[in-house]
Amino acid sequence: GLGNIGQFFTDAVGGIASGITSFISALTGFILAIVTVPFILFYLLKDGEKLPRMIKKMLPPRLRDDADSILNDADHQIGAYIQGQILVAISIGIMVTIGFYIIGMDYAPLLGALAMITSVVPYLGPLIAITPAVIIAIVTSPFMLVKLAAVWTIVQLIDGKFISPQIMGKSLRIHPITIIFVLLTAGSLFGVAGVVLGIPGYALLKVVFTHLFKLLKLRYNNYEPDSAMHYEDVVQTKK
């Protein structure tokens, strides 16, 4: 009856409004990230060495050597993450450009460059990158839209299953399966922010807990009189 029709339209309008609100929220977050990240990177590069020195001065002298070791490892991990992210972005740009050349898409290098730049933001980045490509494909021909969908799907699969886990895993010394697990968990818990910050956050936590466990072992060995009950130091020898 009329009541059911009215309910249907109410639900439809509510769903559309919810979708628009979510998109605007995600787009606002992306724009803020694009605006703020360059400033943050600039100040990190300009004053990046002052923060560790300030942290060490706040600690008792006995803890400063350990803090220095943790901060150095954290610095290496962040550097490795940025290098890995750049390699992933370049790989995506090259794959998109080659794929668009193969299917005869106009402005292939420009669209590949856009995909490379936006790939640093998961989920929303690919959506922004593919939008102009979809418009060009619709104007060109319906069949071009099908070919575009095929290329984009292949690129996303290769990146998600092989390139990102392998490059990030090797640069951060984290197992590729762990990378995928962290991305899924952080994404479900914190959304886009979790996906963006999940891997570097995990890498930094790994550094901190590795050092804390090492200190715990040393402390335990110092207070355990029986040498047979000591933790063993595992020394990896190069073959």
PDB file of C-alpha atoms in Angstrom:
ATOM      1  CA  GLY A   1       0.000   0.000   0.000  1.00  0.00           C
ATOM      2  CA  LEU A   2       0.907   3.658   0.221  1.00  0.00           C
ATOM      3  CA  GLY A   3       2.546   3.086   3.602  1.00  0.00           C
ATOM      4  CA  ASN A   4       4.997   0.559   2.139  1.00  0.00           C
ATOM      5  CA  ILE A   5       5.814   2.862  -0.793  1.00  0.00           C
ATOM      6  CA  GLY A   6       6.396   5.746   1.605  1.00  0.00           C
ATOM      7  CA  GLN A   7       8.652   3.585   3.782  1.00  0.00           C
ATOM      8  CA  PHE A   8      10.601   2.460   0.711  1.00  0.00           C
ATOM      9  CA  PHE A   9      11.253   6.036  -0.399  1.00  0.00           C
ATOM     10  CA  THR A  10      12.148   7.062   3.164  1.00  0.00           C
ATOM     11  CA  ASP A  11      14.688   4.220   3.416  1.00  0.00           C
ATOM     12  CA  ALA A  12      16.074   5.023  -0.043  1.00  0.00           C
ATOM     13  CA  VAL A  13      16.509   8.724   0.755  1.00  0.00           C
ATOM     14  CA  GLY A  14      18.067   7.827   4.128  1.00  0.00           C
ATOM     15  CA  GLY A  15      20.523   5.446   2.452  1.00  0.00           C
ATOM     16  CA  ILE A  16      21.500   8.025  -0.177  1.00  0.00           C
ATOM     17  CA  ALA A  17      21.944  10.724   2.490  1.00  0.00           C
ATOM     18  CA  SER A  18      24.068   8.360   4.588  1.00  0.00           C
ATOM     19  CA  GLY A  19      26.212   7.502   1.574  1.00  0.00           C
ATOM     20  CA  ILE A  20      26.681  11.170   0.661  1.00  0.00           C
ATOM     21  CA  THR A  21      27.581  12.017   4.273  1.00  0.00           C
ATOM     22  CA  SER A  22      30.154   9.197   4.393  1.00  0.00           C
ATOM     23  CA  PHE A  23      31.657  10.287   1.068  1.00  0.00           C
ATOM     24  CA  ILE A  24      31.870  13.950   2.141  1.00  0.00           C
ATOM     25  CA  SER A  25      33.462  12.906   5.439  1.00  0.00           C
ATOM     26  CA  ALA A  26      36.028  10.711   3.661  1.00  0.00           C
ATOM     27  CA  LEU A  27      36.713  13.436   1.063  1.00  0.00           C
ATOM     28  CA  THR A  28      37.198  16.045   3.811  1.00  0.00           C
ATOM     29  CA  GLY A  29      39.655  13.722   5.577  1.00  0.00           C
ATOM     30  CA  PHE A  30      41.552  13.199   2.308  1.00  0.00           C
ATOM     31  CA  ILE A  31      41.755  16.957   1.584  1.00  0.00           C
ATOM     32  CA  LEU A  32      42.958  17.640   5.137  1.00  0.00           C
ATOM     33  CA  ALA A  33      45.585  14.908   4.748  1.00  0.00           C
ATOM     34  CA  ILE A  34      46.760  16.367   1.416  1.00  0.00           C
ATOM     35  CA  VAL A  35      47.033  19.846   3.016  1.00  0.00           C
ATOM     36  CA  THR A  36      48.610  18.854   6.342  1.00  0.00           C
ATOM     37  CA  VAL A  37      50.982  16.019   5.341  1.00  0.00           C
ATOM     38  CA  PRO A  38      53.407  18.282   3.358  1.00  0.00           C
ATOM     39  CA  PHE A  39      53.666  20.655   6.351  1.00  0.00           C
ATOM     40  CA  ILE A  40      54.264  17.764   8.760  1.00  0.00           C
ATOM     41  CA  LEU A  41      56.910  16.252   6.471  1.00  0.00           C
ATOM     42  CA  PHE A  42      58.596  19.661   6.076  1.00  0.00           C
ATOM     43  CA  TYR A  43      58.898  20.191   9.832  1.00  0.00           C
ATOM     44  CA  LEU A  44      59.968  16.592  10.407  1.00  0.00           C
ATOM     45  CA  LEU A  45      62.774  17.030   7.875  1.00  0.00           C
ATOM     46  CA  LYS A  46      63.670  20.485   9.227  1.00  0.00           C
ATOM     47  CA  ASP A  47      63.487  19.764  12.976  1.00  0.00           C
ATOM     48  CA  GLY A  48      63.371  15.969  13.016  1.00  0.00           C
ATOM     49  CA  GLU A  49      66.600  15.571  15.009  1.00  0.00           C
ATOM     50  CA  LYS A  50      65.507  17.936  17.805  1.00  0.00           C
ATOM     51  CA  LEU A  51      62.647  15.728  19.046  1.00  0.00           C
ATOM     52  CA  PRO A  52      64.784  12.644  19.922  1.00  0.00           C
ATOM     53  CA  ARG A  53      67.323  14.882  21.704  1.00  0.00           C
ATOM     54  CA  MET A  54      64.531  16.527  23.697  1.00  0.00           C
ATOM     55  CA  ILE A  55      63.058  13.133  24.661  1.00  0.00           C
ATOM     56  CA  LYS A  56      66.472  11.853  25.809  1.00  0.00           C
ATOM     57  CA  LYS A  57      67.053  14.963  27.949  1.00  0.00           C
ATOM     58  CA  MET A  58      63.761  14.310  29.748  1.00  0.00           C
ATOM     59  CA  LEU A  59      64.875  10.784  30.735  1.00  0.00           C
ATOM     60  CA  PRO A  60      67.247   9.788  33.561  1.00  0.00           C
ATOM     61  CA  PRO A  61      70.876   9.331  32.354  1.00  0.00           C
ATOM     62  CA  ARG A  62      70.724   5.566  32.978  1.00  0.00           C
ATOM     63  CA  LEU A  63      67.899   5.170  30.423  1.00  0.00           C
ATOM     64  CA  ARG A  64      69.325   7.422  27.716  1.00  0.00           C
ATOM     65  CA  ASP A  65      71.390   4.772  25.897  1.00  0.00           C
ATOM     66  CA  ASP A  66      68.391   2.447  25.638  1.00  0.00           C
ATOM     67  CA  ALA A  67      66.151   5.311  24.541  1.00  0.00           C
ATOM     68  CA  ASP A  68      68.732   6.295  21.914  1.00  0.00           C
ATOM     69  CA  SER A  69      68.736   2.739  20.542  1.00  0.00           C
ATOM     70  CA  ILE A  70      64.905   2.624  20.393  1.00  0.00           C
ATOM     71  CA  LEU A  71      64.658   6.037  18.698  1.00  0.00           C
ATOM     72  CA  ASN A  72      67.317   5.108  16.119  1.00  0.00           C
ATOM     73  CA  ASP A  73      65.503   1.877  15.252  1.00  0.00           C
ATOM     74  CA  ALA A  74      62.187   3.744  15.067  1.00  0.00           C
ATOM     75  CA  ASP A  75      63.779   6.284  12.726  1.00  0.00           C
ATOM     76  CA  HIS A  76      65.042   3.480  10.454  1.00  0.00           C
ATOM     77  CA  GLN A  77      61.584   1.861  10.433  1.00  0.00           C
ATOM     78  CA  ILE A  78      59.838   5.106   9.475  1.00  0.00           C
ATOM     79  CA  GLY A  79      62.429   5.704   6.741  1.00  0.00           C
ATOM     80  CA  ALA A  80      61.942   2.148   5.440  1.00  0.00           C
ATOM     81  CA  TYR A  81      58.155   2.613   5.441  1.00  0.00           C
ATOM     82  CA  ILE A  82      58.369   5.850   3.429  1.00  0.00           C
ATOM     83  CA  GLN A  83      60.767   4.248   0.917  1.00  0.00           C
ATOM     84  CA  GLY A  84      58.470   1.220   0.611  1.00  0.00           C
ATOM     85  CA  GLN A  85      55.413   3.434   0.109  1.00  0.00           C
ATOM     86  CA  ILE A  86      57.203   5.356  -2.652  1.00  0.00           C
ATOM     87  CA  LEU A  87      58.159   2.089  -4.412  1.00  0.00           C
ATOM     88  CA  VAL A  88      54.563   0.829  -4.188  1.00  0.00           C
ATOM     89  CA  ALA A  89      53.233   4.132  -5.590  1.00  0.00           C
ATOM     90  CA  ILE A  90      55.715   4.047  -8.490  1.00  0.00           C
ATOM     91  CA  SER A  91      54.776   0.418  -9.243  1.00  0.00           C
ATOM     92  CA  ILE A  92      51.068   1.288  -9.346  1.00  0.00           C
ATOM     93  CA  GLY A  93      51.731   4.288 -11.603  1.00  0.00           C
ATOM     94  CA  ILE A  94      53.755   2.177 -14.046  1.00  0.00           C
ATOM     95  CA  MET A  95      51.170  -0.658 -14.105  1.00  0.00           C
ATOM     96  CA  VAL A  96      48.249   1.741 -14.661  1.00  0.00           C
ATOM     97  CA  THR A  97      50.110   3.593 -17.428  1.00  0.00           C
ATOM     98  CA  ILE A  98      51.072   0.372 -19.261  1.00  0.00           C
ATOM     99  CA  GLY A  99      47.566  -1.069 -18.835  1.00  0.00           C
ATOM    100  CA  PHE A 100      45.917   2.090 -20.187  1.00  0.00           C
ATOM    101  CA  TYR A 101      48.345   2.166 -23.137  1.00  0.00           C
ATOM    102  CA  ILE A 102      47.433  -1.449 -23.964  1.00  0.00           C
ATOM    103  CA  ILE A 103      43.681  -0.742 -24.044  1.00  0.00           C
ATOM    104  CA  GLY A 104      44.182   2.535 -25.948  1.00  0.00           C
ATOM    105  CA  MET A 105      43.041   4.906 -23.190  1.00  0.00           C
ATOM    106  CA  ASP A 106      43.670   8.621 -23.793  1.00  0.00           C
ATOM    107  CA  TYR A 107      45.981  10.503 -21.387  1.00  0.00           C
ATOM    108  CA  ALA A 108      47.495   7.230 -20.077  1.00  0.00           C
ATOM    109  CA  PRO A 109      50.675   8.837 -18.588  1.00  0.00           C
ATOM    110  CA  LEU A 110      48.636  11.558 -16.833  1.00  0.00           C
ATOM    111  CA  LEU A 111      46.165   9.037 -15.391  1.00  0.00           C
ATOM    112  CA  GLY A 112      49.065   6.803 -14.318  1.00  0.00           C
ATOM    113  CA  ALA A 113      50.709   9.735 -12.527  1.00  0.00           C
ATOM    114  CA  LEU A 114      47.414  10.536 -10.755  1.00  0.00           C
ATOM    115  CA  ALA A 115      47.076   6.892  -9.643  1.00  0.00           C
ATOM    116  CA  MET A 116      50.668   6.991  -8.338  1.00  0.00           C
ATOM    117  CA  ILE A 117      50.097  10.166  -6.282  1.00  0.00           C
ATOM    118  CA  THR A 118      46.757   9.104  -4.779  1.00  0.00           C
ATOM    119  CA  SER A 119      47.804   5.492  -4.053  1.00  0.00           C
ATOM    120  CA  VAL A 120      49.259   6.539  -0.678  1.00  0.00           C
ATOM    121  CA  VAL A 121      45.674   6.846   0.619  1.00  0.00           C
ATOM    122  CA  PRO A 122      44.025   3.383   0.608  1.00  0.00           C
ATOM    123  CA  TYR A 123      40.372   2.985  -0.449  1.00  0.00           C
ATOM    124  CA  LEU A 124      39.738   6.673  -1.211  1.00  0.00           C
ATOM    125  CA  GLY A 125      42.911   7.165  -3.293  1.00  0.00           C
ATOM    126  CA  PRO A 126      41.999   4.627  -6.017  1.00  0.00           C
ATOM    127  CA  LEU A 127      38.447   6.077  -6.161  1.00  0.00           C
ATOM    128  CA  ILE A 128      39.811   9.566  -6.843  1.00  0.00           C
ATOM    129  CA  ALA A 129      42.323   8.204  -9.392  1.00  0.00           C
ATOM    130  CA  ILE A 130      39.780   6.174 -11.360  1.00  0.00           C
ATOM    131  CA  THR A 131      37.063   8.859 -11.573  1.00  0.00           C
ATOM    132  CA  PRO A 132      38.604  10.861 -14.473  1.00  0.00           C
ATOM    133  CA  ALA A 133      39.515   7.593 -16.231  1.00  0.00           C
ATOM    134  CA  VAL A 134      35.867   6.444 -16.008  1.00  0.00           C
ATOM    135  CA  ILE A 135      34.657   9.766 -17.451  1.00  0.00           C
ATOM    136  CA  ILE A 136      37.098   9.485 -20.375  1.00  0.00           C
ATOM    137  CA  ALA A 137      36.081   5.838 -20.950  1.00  0.00           C
ATOM    138  CA  ILE A 138      32.340   6.707 -20.964  1.00  0.00           C
ATOM    139  CA  VAL A 139      32.941   9.482 -23.504  1.00  0.00           C
ATOM    140  CA  THR A 140      35.074   7.164 -25.676  1.00  0.00           C
ATOM    141  CA  SER A 141      32.884   4.023 -25.816  1.00  0.00           C
ATOM    142  CA  PRO A 142      31.020   1.554 -23.553  1.00  0.00           C
ATOM    143  CA  PHE A 143      33.553  -1.164 -24.450  1.00  0.00           C
ATOM    144  CA  MET A 144      36.394   1.088 -23.216  1.00  0.00           C
ATOM    145  CA  LEU A 145      34.666   1.174 -19.829  1.00  0.00           C
ATOM    146  CA  VAL A 146      34.755  -2.642 -19.703  1.00  0.00           C
ATOM    147  CA  LYS A 147      38.462  -2.679 -20.625  1.00  0.00           C
ATOM    148  CA  LEU A 148      39.162   0.007 -17.999  1.00  0.00           C
ATOM    149  CA  ALA A 149      37.418  -2.078 -15.311  1.00  0.00           C
ATOM    150  CA  ALA A 150      39.512  -5.125 -16.289  1.00  0.00           C
ATOM    151  CA  VAL A 151      42.819  -3.196 -16.134  1.00  0.00           C
ATOM    152  CA  TRP A 152      41.942  -1.523 -12.824  1.00  0.00           C
ATOM    153  CA  THR A 153      40.888  -4.812 -11.225  1.00  0.00           C
ATOM    154  CA  ILE A 154      44.120  -6.537 -12.327  1.00  0.00           C
ATOM    155  CA  VAL A 155      46.277  -3.645 -11.024  1.00  0.00           C
ATOM    156  CA  GLN A 156      44.497  -3.619  -7.652  1.00  0.00           C
ATOM    157  CA  LEU A 157      44.799  -7.415  -7.302  1.00  0.00           C
ATOM    158  CA  ILE A 158      48.525  -7.439  -8.165  1.00  0.00           C
ATOM    159  CA  ASP A 159      49.182  -4.553  -5.769  1.00  0.00           C
ATOM    160  CA  GLY A 160      47.066  -5.900  -2.899  1.00  0.00           C
ATOM    161  CA  LYS A 161      48.228  -9.523  -3.069  1.00  0.00           C
ATOM    162  CA  PHE A 162      51.852  -9.230  -4.207  1.00  0.00           C
ATOM    163  CA  ILE A 163      53.506  -5.800  -4.506  1.00  0.00           C
ATOM    164  CA  SER A 164      52.462  -4.018  -1.277  1.00  0.00           C
ATOM    165  CA  PRO A 165      52.936  -7.017   1.070  1.00  0.00           C
ATOM    166  CA  GLN A 166      56.286  -7.963  -0.524  1.00  0.00           C
ATOM    167  CA  ILE A 167      57.811  -4.473  -0.653  1.00  0.00           C
ATOM    168  CA  MET A 168      56.521  -3.441   2.779  1.00  0.00           C
ATOM    169  CA  GLY A 169      57.445  -6.822   4.241  1.00  0.00           C
ATOM    170  CA  LYS A 170      61.041  -6.627   3.024  1.00  0.00           C
ATOM    171  CA  SER A 171      61.585  -2.943   3.823  1.00  0.00           C
ATOM    172  CA  LEU A 172      60.104  -3.242   7.335  1.00  0.00           C
ATOM    173  CA  ARG A 173      61.189  -6.875   7.911  1.00  0.00           C
ATOM    174  CA  ILE A 174      57.586  -7.867   8.570  1.00  0.00           C
ATOM    175  CA  HIS A 175      56.043 -11.037   7.102  1.00  0.00           C
ATOM    176  CA  PRO A 176      53.661 -10.283   4.174  1.00  0.00           C
ATOM    177  CA  ILE A 177      50.825 -12.208   5.877  1.00  0.00           C
ATOM    178  CA  THR A 178      51.304 -10.007   8.961  1.00  0.00           C
ATOM    179  CA  ILE A 179      51.054  -6.917   6.716  1.00  0.00           C
ATOM    180  CA  ILE A 180      47.710  -8.104   5.310  1.00  0.00           C
ATOM    181  CA  PHE A 181      46.422  -9.027   8.789  1.00  0.00           C
ATOM    182  CA  VAL A 182      47.421  -5.627  10.224  1.00  0.00           C
ATOM    183  CA  LEU A 183      45.748  -3.774   7.324  1.00  0.00           C
ATOM    184  CA  LEU A 184      42.504  -5.741   7.708  1.00  0.00           C
ATOM    185  CA  THR A 185      42.424  -5.330  11.498  1.00  0.00           C
ATOM    186  CA  ALA A 186      43.382  -1.629  11.542  1.00  0.00           C
ATOM    187  CA  GLY A 187      40.937  -0.895   8.705  1.00  0.00           C
ATOM    188  CA  SER A 188      38.017  -2.566  10.475  1.00  0.00           C
ATOM    189  CA  LEU A 189      38.832  -0.835  13.788  1.00  0.00           C
ATOM    190  CA  PHE A 190      39.808   2.677  12.672  1.00  0.00           C
ATOM    191  CA  GLY A 191      38.692   2.982   9.031  1.00  0.00           C
ATOM    192  CA  VAL A 192      40.840   4.907   6.527  1.00  0.00           C
ATOM    193  CA  ALA A 193      43.104   6.324   9.262  1.00  0.00           C
ATOM    194  CA  GLY A 194      43.776   2.781  10.506  1.00  0.00           C
ATOM    195  CA  VAL A 195      44.766   1.575   7.042  1.00  0.00           C
ATOM    196  CA  VAL A 196      47.057   4.568   6.470  1.00  0.00           C
ATOM    197  CA  LEU A 197      48.728   4.431   9.900  1.00  0.00           C
ATOM    198  CA  GLY A 198      48.384   0.706  10.659  1.00  0.00           C
ATOM    199  CA  ILE A 199      51.661  -0.511   9.142  1.00  0.00           C
ATOM    200  CA  PRO A 200      53.965   2.281  10.445  1.00  0.00           C
ATOM    201  CA  GLY A 201      52.222   2.051  13.830  1.00  0.00           C
ATOM    202  CA  TYR A 202      52.778  -1.703  13.984  1.00  0.00           C
ATOM    203  CA  ALA A 203      56.422  -1.265  12.924  1.00  0.00           C
ATOM    204  CA  LEU A 204      57.055   1.266  15.713  1.00  0.00           C
ATOM    205  CA  LEU A 205      55.307  -0.909  18.320  1.00  0.00           C
ATOM    206  CA  LYS A 206      57.411  -3.841  17.188  1.00  0.00           C
ATOM    207  CA  VAL A 207      60.600  -1.798  17.757  1.00  0.00           C
ATOM    208  CA  VAL A 208      59.509  -0.691  21.234  1.00  0.00           C
ATOM    209  CA  PHE A 209      58.392  -4.140  22.407  1.00  0.00           C
ATOM    210  CA  THR A 210      61.493  -5.850  20.965  1.00  0.00           C
ATOM    211  CA  HIS A 211      63.734  -3.521  22.982  1.00  0.00           C
ATOM    212  CA  LEU A 212      61.609  -3.839  26.111  1.00  0.00           C
ATOM    213  CA  PHE A 213      61.755  -7.636  25.889  1.00  0.00           C
ATOM    214  CA  LYS A 214      65.524  -7.463  25.434  1.00  0.00           C
ATOM    215  CA  LEU A 215      65.840  -5.297  28.547  1.00  0.00           C
ATOM    216  CA  LEU A 216      63.547  -7.662  30.458  1.00  0.00           C
ATOM    217  CA  LYS A 217      65.761 -10.617  29.534  1.00  0.00           C
ATOM    218  CA  LEU A 218      68.905  -8.783  30.684  1.00  0.00           C
ATOM    219  CA  ARG A 219      67.256  -7.803  33.964  1.00  0.00           C
ATOM    220  CA  TYR A 220      66.017 -11.355  34.559  1.00  0.00           C
ATOM    221  CA  ASN A 221      69.451 -12.837  33.823  1.00  0.00           C
ATOM    222  CA  ASN A 222      71.111 -10.380  36.226  1.00  0.00           C
ATOM    223  CA  TYR A 223      68.804 -11.384  39.083  1.00  0.00           C
ATOM    224  CA  GLU A 224      68.648 -15.132  38.335  1.00  0.00           C
ATOM    225  CA  PRO A 225      71.566 -16.867  40.148  1.00  0.00           C
ATOM    226  CA  ASP A 226      71.176 -20.157  38.263  1.00  0.00           C
ATOM    227  CA  SER A 227      72.877 -19.735  34.859  1.00  0.00           C
ATOM    228  CA  ALA A 228      70.926 -22.719  33.515  1.00  0.00           C
ATOM    229  CA  MET A 229      67.728 -20.663  33.892  1.00  0.00           C
ATOM    230  CA  HIS A 230      69.072 -17.685  31.899  1.00  0.00           C
ATOM    231  CA  TYR A 231      67.626 -16.545  28.599  1.00  0.00           C
ATOM    232  CA  GLU A 232      69.832 -17.555  25.688  1.00  0.00           C
ATOM    233  CA  ASP A 233      71.090 -14.898  23.306  1.00  0.00           C
ATOM    234  CA  VAL A 234      70.270 -16.036  19.799  1.00  0.00           C
ATOM    235  CA  VAL A 235      73.106 -14.899  17.515  1.00  0.00           C
ATOM    236  CA  GLN A 236      72.421 -15.295  13.812  1.00  0.00           C
ATOM    237  CA  THR A 237      75.549 -16.123  11.863  1.00  0.00           C
ATOM    238  CA  LYS A 238      75.797 -15.288   8.202  1.00  0.00           C
ATOM    239  CA  LYS A 239      76.272 -18.286   5.971  1.00  0.00           C
TER     240      LYS A 239
END
